[in-house]
């Protein structure tokens, strides 16, 4: 636990030195840009090495080693073609069943996409990175490595949705789905979240949500069709997360307050008062900034609203947490954007402090449960000092 707290503290301190919107000089590398590169590299190396050097850390580490063994033996495994081909390639390259190399590859790509997405899309990288660590996203990559690679790709793909670059968005999602097919759900969900919904359309959507109450058998059959291995297993029991419901509801309420406050104060897209602070700004620039802010605001808002609906109405679905996380991960971008948009600086600092304390409490609760079944990130073990336990094939 001390190791995880230390890693989180050190990387967050490094992230605070990064300005992901630095002033640029033609043909010159500024001091801030150099600082960004050094700090980003240091963060990446720390997070990558901690993940890549682990051994049997994570809820399903041994199960993945078993899957890799079966793939190498040409046996059936319920994993996607991308995972299977990657295992075949890396095992063939190594000349033996080098599962450590496979986990290292997943660690490298997952951390890379998460950091790149946060750097390119966040209003404040340091704050976003703190939420990424405190809300457990990084440490959860130790488990279900295929899914968290897909989640990192989903977060990165949001920029293509906002830019309306649908070809790049779909191509990236299709590629990522070869490692975890649940990623395909973001194509319709992110598209729906990007629409400018009218009140009557929202009313129709609300009526559609009621079908989840009396057509549960139909939706379960659809899940079994997509995930045949779930049939007649405990995975079909479903369930929901009250913490996720609370998080989504709190974020939506905060978003509503900020939106109302911003309109009342007559603010520009970034939350500053255009007339008082930036008299030189043109009207066209202000309109463009406001339109961009609104586009991002409503996209993130609808993602969190969709997650709340899923957790409330679709608790019978066994994959609800996976779908919900594809939507909720936007919170690490949305919350810094909202805090920055608060017109009053004192209130902005107050909201920031409240979010930091809530996230720190969540992180503490997560680490306390770190040794429990379903998490199993504690104790931390590395292949330098420990040996892998026997997998199911070796026991039999």
C-alpha positions as MATLAB code, in Angstrom:
seq = 'XXXXXXXXXXXXXXXXXXXXXXXXXXXXXXXXXXXXXXXXXXXXXXXXXXXXXXXXXXXXXXXXXXXXXXXXXXXXXXXXXXXXXXXXXXXXXXXXXXXXXXXXXXXXXXXXXXXXXXXXXXXXXXXXXXXXXXXXXXXXXXXXXXXXXXXXXXXXXXXXXXXXXXXXXXXXXXXXXXXXXXXXXXXXXXXXXXXXXXXXXXXXXXXXXXXXXXXXXXXXXXXXXXXXXXXXXXXXXXXXXXXXXXXXXXXXXXXXXXXXXXXXXXXXXXXXXXXXXXXXXXXXXXXXXXXXXXXXXXXXXXXXXXXXXXXXXXXXXXXXXXXXXXXXXXXXXXXXXXXXXXXXXXXXXXXXXXXXXXXXXXXXXXXXXXXXXXXXXXXXXXXXXXXXXXXXXXXX';
ca = [
       0.000    0.000    0.000;
       2.880    2.360    0.837;
       4.321    1.716   -2.635;
       1.053    2.638   -4.348;
       0.609    5.797   -2.270;
       4.198    6.822   -3.019;
       3.791    6.217   -6.757;
       0.518    8.148   -6.787;
       2.030   11.074   -4.858;
       5.198   11.286   -6.971;
       3.395   11.083  -10.304;
       0.754   13.618   -9.248;
       3.511   16.042   -8.206;
       5.150   15.562  -11.599;
       1.795   16.059  -13.339;
       1.324   19.391  -11.543;
       4.422   20.692  -13.353;
       2.871   20.019  -16.747;
       1.023   22.682  -18.706;
      -0.693   20.897  -21.567;
      -1.602   24.228  -23.183;
       1.819   25.908  -23.277;
       2.660   29.031  -25.217;
       4.514   28.080  -28.368;
       7.495   29.787  -29.958;
       8.324   29.287  -33.613;
      11.501   27.223  -34.116;
      12.169   27.211  -30.386;
      11.596   24.729  -27.583;
      10.341   26.681  -24.584;
      11.220   25.881  -20.988;
       7.648   24.765  -20.303;
       7.622   22.431  -23.304;
      10.894   20.865  -22.144;
       9.463   20.493  -18.634;
       6.376   18.834  -20.121;
       8.453   16.277  -22.003;
      10.613   15.407  -19.023;
       7.688   15.086  -16.618;
       5.517   13.146  -19.069;
       8.360   10.725  -19.742;
       9.000   10.271  -16.022;
       5.303    9.620  -15.329;
       5.068    7.135  -18.179;
       8.186    5.229  -17.098;
       7.033    5.000  -13.461;
       3.519    3.805  -14.308;
       4.723    1.429  -17.018;
       7.416   -0.205  -14.885;
       5.145   -0.628  -11.860;
       2.592   -2.409  -14.031;
       4.996   -4.367  -16.248;
       7.105   -5.715  -13.373;
       4.196   -7.088  -11.361;
       3.655  -10.831  -10.969;
       0.274  -12.349  -10.111;
      -1.036   -8.938   -9.095;
      -4.555   -8.277  -10.276;
      -7.843  -10.079   -9.966;
      -7.416  -12.263  -13.042;
      -3.668  -12.362  -13.617;
      -3.440  -16.160  -13.314;
      -6.519  -16.605  -15.495;
      -4.887  -14.553  -18.235;
      -1.731  -16.671  -17.983;
      -3.966  -19.722  -18.432;
      -5.636  -18.124  -21.467;
      -2.242  -17.383  -23.001;
      -1.158  -20.984  -22.459;
      -4.311  -22.286  -24.149;
      -3.868  -19.875  -27.062;
      -0.323  -21.152  -27.521;
      -1.677  -24.713  -27.518;
      -4.300  -23.798  -30.148;
      -7.094  -24.584  -27.679;
     -10.354  -22.633  -27.471;
     -10.340  -19.461  -25.389;
     -13.127  -16.849  -25.042;
     -10.815  -13.994  -26.045;
     -10.731  -11.814  -29.140;
      -8.541  -12.323  -32.188;
      -6.303   -9.355  -31.378;
      -5.375  -10.829  -28.001;
      -4.829  -14.273  -29.483;
      -2.619  -13.057  -32.335;
      -0.613  -10.876  -29.959;
       0.042  -13.839  -27.656;
       1.028  -16.033  -30.611;
       3.404  -13.369  -31.923;
       5.099  -12.549  -28.611;
       5.383  -16.196  -27.568;
       6.860  -17.040  -30.957;
       9.244  -14.088  -30.720;
      10.388  -15.170  -27.249;
      10.633  -18.853  -28.050;
       8.716  -19.785  -24.904;
       5.536  -18.840  -23.023;
       6.719  -15.390  -21.989;
       3.527  -14.092  -20.370;
       5.502  -11.289  -18.704;
       6.179   -9.787  -22.124;
       2.471   -9.883  -22.984;
       1.540   -8.078  -19.766;
       4.340   -5.565  -20.402;
       2.952   -4.865  -23.876;
      -0.525   -4.243  -22.468;
       0.928   -2.001  -19.764;
       2.863    0.038  -22.322;
      -0.045    0.606  -24.710;
      -2.665    1.187  -21.998;
      -0.618    3.766  -20.076;
       0.412    5.438  -23.346;
      -3.174    5.927  -24.556;
      -4.404    7.146  -21.168;
      -1.632    9.731  -20.842;
      -1.956   10.875  -24.445;
      -5.727   11.262  -24.106;
      -5.393   13.302  -20.911;
      -2.624   15.511  -22.289;
      -4.456   16.315  -25.523;
      -7.986   16.717  -24.174;
      -7.837   17.943  -20.583;
      -8.302   21.582  -19.612;
      -5.826   21.001  -16.787;
      -3.583   17.961  -17.048;
      -2.498   17.925  -13.403;
      -6.061   17.844  -12.110;
      -7.149   15.232  -14.643;
      -4.175   13.021  -13.825;
      -4.910   13.282  -10.104;
      -8.460   12.047  -10.751;
      -7.092    9.272  -12.967;
      -4.956    7.995  -10.097;
      -7.301    8.726   -7.180;
     -10.385    7.191   -8.807;
      -8.430    3.981   -9.311;
      -8.340    3.870  -13.087;
      -4.606    3.199  -13.217;
      -4.557    0.508  -10.530;
      -7.558   -1.218  -12.073;
      -5.472   -1.742  -15.224;
      -3.728   -4.484  -13.218;
      -6.934   -6.501  -13.714;
      -8.952   -7.172  -16.885;
      -6.058   -5.899  -18.971;
      -7.939   -6.321  -22.238;
     -10.833   -4.181  -21.039;
      -8.666   -1.366  -19.697;
      -6.749   -1.201  -22.951;
     -10.149   -0.763  -24.611;
     -11.106    1.881  -22.021;
      -7.930    3.851  -22.731;
      -8.706    3.733  -26.453;
     -12.279    4.862  -25.754;
     -11.043    7.885  -23.791;
      -8.609    8.798  -26.553;
     -11.306    8.398  -29.225;
     -13.459   11.132  -27.646;
     -11.423   13.807  -29.398;
     -12.458   12.390  -32.779;
     -16.112   12.489  -31.746;
     -15.850   16.144  -30.730;
     -14.089   16.965  -33.990;
     -16.704   15.007  -35.960;
     -13.931   12.863  -37.467;
     -16.154    9.814  -37.619;
     -13.943    7.778  -39.951;
     -10.968    7.942  -37.583;
     -13.237    7.301  -34.609;
     -14.799    4.156  -36.067;
     -11.465    2.837  -37.376;
      -9.851    3.220  -33.942;
     -12.783    1.581  -32.168;
     -12.846   -1.341  -34.610;
      -9.133   -1.872  -34.039;
      -9.556   -1.725  -30.273;
     -12.512   -4.147  -30.398;
     -10.169   -6.881  -31.628;
      -8.816   -6.869  -28.068;
     -12.152   -6.429  -26.271;
     -15.358   -6.507  -28.272;
     -17.350   -4.595  -25.638;
     -15.629   -1.479  -27.016;
     -18.060   -1.581  -29.962;
     -20.821   -0.188  -27.733;
     -19.160    3.229  -27.710;
     -19.877    3.716  -31.414;
     -23.635    4.219  -30.899;
     -23.307    5.603  -27.355;
     -20.725    8.270  -28.157;
     -22.616    9.202  -31.310;
     -25.835    9.657  -29.337;
     -24.009   11.722  -26.708;
     -22.659   14.024  -29.411;
     -26.118   14.968  -30.686;
     -27.869   18.214  -29.804;
     -30.882   16.687  -28.075;
     -34.191   18.542  -27.989;
     -36.639   18.224  -25.108;
     -39.107   16.072  -27.061;
     -36.275   13.762  -28.099;
     -35.196   13.403  -24.490;
     -38.791   12.531  -23.605;
     -38.815    9.745  -26.201;
     -35.467    8.490  -24.904;
     -36.911    8.433  -21.381;
     -39.839    6.320  -22.612;
     -37.393    3.932  -24.278;
     -35.549    3.520  -20.990;
     -38.702    2.079  -19.467;
     -38.298   -0.954  -21.787;
     -35.416   -2.031  -19.562;
     -37.985   -2.629  -16.822;
     -40.265   -5.089  -18.674;
     -38.043   -6.501  -21.479;
     -35.205   -7.792  -19.344;
     -35.316  -11.318  -20.796;
     -34.878   -9.957  -24.318;
     -31.865   -7.864  -23.345;
     -30.324  -10.804  -21.462;
     -30.688  -12.950  -24.586;
     -28.875  -10.232  -26.528;
     -26.039  -10.298  -23.977;
     -25.770  -14.088  -24.245;
     -25.613  -13.735  -28.033;
     -22.705  -11.293  -27.700;
     -21.060  -13.230  -24.855;
     -21.921  -16.947  -25.289;
     -19.592  -17.934  -22.426;
     -21.890  -16.068  -19.983;
     -24.762  -18.518  -20.525;
     -25.734  -20.457  -17.384;
     -23.003  -18.807  -15.315;
     -22.903  -16.435  -12.372;
     -21.987  -13.632  -14.791;
     -25.674  -13.297  -15.711;
     -26.638  -12.288  -12.188;
     -26.173   -8.594  -12.927;
     -25.861   -5.923  -10.246;
     -25.219   -2.219   -9.977;
     -22.877    0.193   -8.233;
     -24.323    2.711   -5.799;
     -20.989    4.546   -5.724;
     -21.170    4.978   -9.501;
     -24.757    6.213   -9.253;
     -23.707    8.750   -6.612;
     -20.727    9.881   -8.692;
     -22.790   10.385  -11.839;
     -25.567   12.199   -9.985;
     -23.071   14.503   -8.241;
     -21.273   15.313  -11.506;
     -24.551   16.080  -13.278;
     -25.697   18.371  -10.460;
     -22.366   20.177  -10.468;
     -22.565   20.542  -14.261;
     -26.033   22.051  -13.978;
     -24.868   24.586  -11.391;
     -21.827   25.604  -13.456;
     -23.868   25.947  -16.651;
     -26.447   28.156  -14.907;
     -23.750   30.216  -13.206;
     -21.811   30.680  -16.425;
     -24.842   31.957  -18.325;
     -25.786   34.286  -15.509;
     -22.273   35.755  -15.352;
     -21.995   36.175  -19.123;
     -18.776   34.211  -19.363;
     -16.698   33.115  -22.322;
     -16.070   29.479  -23.131;
     -13.275   29.110  -20.578;
     -15.240   30.655  -17.726;
     -13.588   34.072  -17.748;
     -15.548   37.284  -18.066;
     -15.013   38.356  -21.646;
     -15.841   42.044  -21.241;
     -13.776   42.691  -18.124;
     -10.688   40.574  -18.729;
     -10.349   40.312  -22.471;
     -11.615   43.531  -24.100;
      -9.528   42.868  -27.208;
     -11.334   39.655  -28.041;
     -13.531   39.789  -31.092;
     -17.164   38.810  -30.999;
     -16.473   36.020  -33.487;
     -13.776   34.561  -31.251;
     -16.056   34.649  -28.235;
     -18.839   32.904  -30.114;
     -16.427   30.241  -31.342;
     -15.111   29.646  -27.811;
     -18.613   29.462  -26.368;
     -19.738   27.036  -29.075;
     -16.717   24.797  -28.465;
     -17.295   24.837  -24.716;
     -20.976   24.003  -25.158;
     -20.157   21.138  -27.520;
     -17.778   19.545  -25.030;
     -20.068   20.291  -22.089;
     -23.099   18.554  -23.559;
     -21.078   15.611  -24.847;
     -19.653   14.892  -21.381;
     -22.995   15.691  -19.761;
     -24.878   13.159  -21.877;
     -22.190   10.534  -21.301;
     -22.677   10.845  -17.547;
     -26.455   10.981  -17.910;
     -26.285    7.793  -19.971;
     -24.131    6.118  -17.318;
     -26.632    7.103  -14.610;
     -29.520    5.669  -16.643;
     -27.651    2.416  -17.208;
     -26.776    1.953  -13.543;
     -30.344    2.721  -12.431;
     -32.429    0.940  -15.089;
     -30.094   -1.772  -16.388;
     -28.783   -3.349  -13.205;
     -29.945   -6.748  -14.499;
     -27.305   -6.681  -17.258;
     -24.095   -8.523  -16.361;
     -21.882   -6.167  -18.367;
     -23.371   -2.961  -16.974;
     -20.172   -1.902  -15.188;
     -18.131   -2.230  -18.372;
     -20.555   -0.174  -20.425;
     -20.927    2.351  -17.623;
     -17.170    2.847  -17.323;
     -16.917    3.707  -21.029;
     -19.195    6.636  -20.216;
     -17.992    7.522  -16.707;
     -14.328    7.760  -17.663;
     -15.198   11.146  -19.187;
     -15.411   12.508  -15.625;
     -11.639   12.930  -15.426;
     -11.961   15.405  -18.328;
     -15.334   16.887  -17.406;
     -14.629   17.857  -13.791;
     -11.497   19.967  -14.495;
     -13.392   21.653  -17.316;
     -16.268   22.528  -14.981;
     -14.030   23.767  -12.164;
     -12.142   26.003  -14.570;
     -15.435   27.412  -15.895;
     -16.679   28.574  -12.479;
     -16.684   32.411  -12.772;
     -15.872   33.145   -9.129;
     -12.299   32.184   -8.218;
     -13.096   31.598   -4.543;
     -15.903   29.200   -5.430;
     -13.684   27.557   -8.021;
     -11.083   26.806   -5.340;
     -13.859   25.582   -3.023;
     -15.207   23.128   -5.624;
     -11.699   21.992   -6.478;
     -10.960   21.262   -2.831;
     -14.229   19.357   -2.456;
     -13.491   17.189   -5.499;
      -9.927   16.546   -4.336;
     -11.094   15.460   -0.871;
     -13.824   13.224   -2.299;
     -11.374   11.612   -4.734;
      -8.775   11.125   -1.986;
     -11.413    9.420    0.180;
     -12.349    7.169   -2.752;
      -8.666    6.297   -3.237;
      -8.268    5.411    0.450;
     -11.342    3.163    0.347;
     -10.062    1.519   -2.825;
      -6.669    0.710   -1.288;
      -8.293   -0.632    1.878;
     -10.104   -3.175   -0.317;
      -6.968   -3.835   -2.382;
      -6.439   -7.345   -1.015;
     -10.092   -8.404   -1.428;
     -11.374  -10.785   -4.074;
     -12.293   -8.842   -7.184;
      -9.420   -6.378   -6.700;
      -6.284   -8.242   -5.544;
      -3.765   -5.498   -6.222;
      -2.282   -6.110   -2.771;
       0.240   -7.300   -1.837;
       2.414   -6.089   -4.706;
       4.717   -8.785   -6.054;
       7.326   -8.581   -8.778;
       9.010  -11.253  -10.889;
      12.358  -10.063   -9.500;
      11.605  -11.635   -6.112;
       8.648  -13.981   -6.603;
       7.682  -16.988   -8.703;
       4.424  -17.474  -10.568;
       1.907  -19.840   -8.973;
       0.781  -22.896  -10.905;
      -2.011  -22.233  -13.368;
      -4.984  -24.543  -13.853;
      -3.391  -26.474  -16.733;
      -0.300  -27.193  -14.646;
      -2.339  -28.350  -11.653;
      -4.358  -30.763  -13.782;
];
